XYZ file of C-alpha atoms in Angstrom:
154
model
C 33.595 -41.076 17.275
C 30.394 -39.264 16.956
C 30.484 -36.477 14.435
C 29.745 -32.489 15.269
C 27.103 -30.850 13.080
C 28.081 -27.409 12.999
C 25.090 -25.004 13.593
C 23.054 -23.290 10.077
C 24.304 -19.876 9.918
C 20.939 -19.142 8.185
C 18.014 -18.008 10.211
C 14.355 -18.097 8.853
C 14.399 -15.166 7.910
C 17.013 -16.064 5.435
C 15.197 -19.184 3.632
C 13.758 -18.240 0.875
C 9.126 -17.985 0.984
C 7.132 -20.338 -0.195
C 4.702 -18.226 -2.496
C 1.217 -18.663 -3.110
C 1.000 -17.185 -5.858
C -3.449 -17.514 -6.283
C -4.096 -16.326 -3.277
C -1.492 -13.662 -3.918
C -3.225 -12.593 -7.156
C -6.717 -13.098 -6.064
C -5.822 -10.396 -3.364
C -4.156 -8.159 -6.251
C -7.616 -8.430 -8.115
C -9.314 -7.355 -4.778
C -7.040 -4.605 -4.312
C -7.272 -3.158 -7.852
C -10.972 -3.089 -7.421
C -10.592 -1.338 -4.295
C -8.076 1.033 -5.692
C -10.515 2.054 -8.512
C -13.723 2.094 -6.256
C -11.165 4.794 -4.557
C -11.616 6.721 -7.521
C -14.618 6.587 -8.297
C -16.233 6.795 -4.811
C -14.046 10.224 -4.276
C -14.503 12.026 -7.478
C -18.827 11.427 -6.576
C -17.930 12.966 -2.960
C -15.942 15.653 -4.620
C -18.564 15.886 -7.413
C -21.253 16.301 -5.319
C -20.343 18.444 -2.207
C -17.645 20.469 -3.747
C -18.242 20.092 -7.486
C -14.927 20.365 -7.510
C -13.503 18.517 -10.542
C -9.542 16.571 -10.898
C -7.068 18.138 -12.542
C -6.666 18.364 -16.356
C -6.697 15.742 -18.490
C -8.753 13.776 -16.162
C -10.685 16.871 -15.586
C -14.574 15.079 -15.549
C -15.468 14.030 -12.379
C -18.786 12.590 -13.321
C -19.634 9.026 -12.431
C -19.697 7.956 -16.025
C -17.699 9.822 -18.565
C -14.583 8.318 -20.093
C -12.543 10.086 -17.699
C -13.659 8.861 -14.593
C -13.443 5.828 -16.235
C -9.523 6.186 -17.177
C -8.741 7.083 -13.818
C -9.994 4.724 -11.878
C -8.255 2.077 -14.588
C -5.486 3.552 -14.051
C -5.454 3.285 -10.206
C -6.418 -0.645 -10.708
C -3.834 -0.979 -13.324
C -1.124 0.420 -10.520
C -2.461 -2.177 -8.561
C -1.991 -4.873 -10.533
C 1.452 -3.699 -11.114
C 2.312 -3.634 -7.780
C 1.284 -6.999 -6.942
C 3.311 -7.765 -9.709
C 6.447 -6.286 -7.816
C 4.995 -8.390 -4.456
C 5.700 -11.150 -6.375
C 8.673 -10.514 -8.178
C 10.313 -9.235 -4.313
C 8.460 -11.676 -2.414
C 10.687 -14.667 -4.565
C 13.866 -12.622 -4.948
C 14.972 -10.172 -2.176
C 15.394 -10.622 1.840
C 12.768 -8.742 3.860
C 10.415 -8.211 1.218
C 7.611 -6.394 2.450
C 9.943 -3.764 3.824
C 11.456 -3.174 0.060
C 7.904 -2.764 -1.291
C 6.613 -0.498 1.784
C 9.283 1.762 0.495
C 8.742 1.365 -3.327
C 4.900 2.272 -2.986
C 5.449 5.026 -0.348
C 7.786 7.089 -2.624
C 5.453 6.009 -5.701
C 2.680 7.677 -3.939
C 4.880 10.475 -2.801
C 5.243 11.296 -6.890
C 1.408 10.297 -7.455
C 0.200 13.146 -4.902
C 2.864 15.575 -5.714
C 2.220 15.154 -9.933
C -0.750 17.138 -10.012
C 0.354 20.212 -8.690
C 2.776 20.330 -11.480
C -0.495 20.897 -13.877
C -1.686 24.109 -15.025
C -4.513 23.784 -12.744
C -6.675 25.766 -9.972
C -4.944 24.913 -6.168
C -8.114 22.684 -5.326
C -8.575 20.309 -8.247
C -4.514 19.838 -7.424
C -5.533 19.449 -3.723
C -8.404 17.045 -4.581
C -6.309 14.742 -6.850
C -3.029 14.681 -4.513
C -5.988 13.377 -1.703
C -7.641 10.648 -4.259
C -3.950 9.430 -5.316
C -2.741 9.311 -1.522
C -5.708 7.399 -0.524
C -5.298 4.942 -3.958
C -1.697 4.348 -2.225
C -2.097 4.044 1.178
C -5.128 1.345 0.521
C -2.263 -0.449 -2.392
C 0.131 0.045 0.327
C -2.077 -1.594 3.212
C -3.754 -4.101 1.403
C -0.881 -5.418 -0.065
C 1.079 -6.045 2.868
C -1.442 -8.096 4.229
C -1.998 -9.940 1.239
C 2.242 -10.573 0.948
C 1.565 -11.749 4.430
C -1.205 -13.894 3.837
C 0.276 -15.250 0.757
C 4.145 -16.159 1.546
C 5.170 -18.718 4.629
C 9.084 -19.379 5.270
C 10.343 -23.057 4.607
């Protein structure tokens, strides 16, 4: 009598990824530089059509000072941390890269909407909502295609 093999009830989609986890990081590196180059790239736009500066306590916008320098360390130290949560969802949870899309939306949600709980003038608000939504849309993009690039199914 030949035996019946009764079909997997798991799909691909269920197995768990096989993670790369260099080329992973390598693309969190890249993606924290970009993040701070964000930064510092639109307080020097700001700076020098507008000279508008960011809201208080990051309230230099010249390339240079310590300021400048904090926040764009701060946008590549997000990054970093987010590639960290990749990982961490990329090994652990079904469908991933939809559970991160919605972490880092609604983290830059609270990243643009921060400033305008300053004491600030309505355009250094306005200009540092814009930097921290473009910081999260680039963490956003780039690291889907990097969790992408970086995980396979079995």
């Amino acid at each position: 009598m030949t035996e019946h093999r009764r079909p997997s009830l798991t799909t691909q989609h269920d197995r768990a990824p096989v993670v790369d986890p260099g080329r992973l990081w390598a693309g969190g590196v890249a993606t924290a530089l970009v993040s701070a180059l964000v930064v510092v790239v639109g307080l020097v736009v700001v700076r020098a059509f507008a000279h508008i500066s960011v809201v208080p306590p990051l309230s230099g916008a010249e390339l240079g000072e310590s300021t400048t320098l904090a926040y764009a360390v701060t946008a590549a130290v997000a990054a970093i941390a987010a590639t960290g949560l990749l990982h961490v969802l990329l090994v652990a949870t079904p469908r991933p890269l939809l559970f991160f899309s919605w972490i880092v939306a609604l983290t830059t949600v609270v990243a643009v909407v921060v400033p305008f709980l300053a004491s600030a003038n309505l355009t250094s608000e306005l200009v540092t909502g814009a930097i921290n939504l473009v910081v999260g849309i680039a963490v956003l993009s780039l690291l889907n295609g990097v969790g992408h690039s970086a995980s396979s199914r079995r």
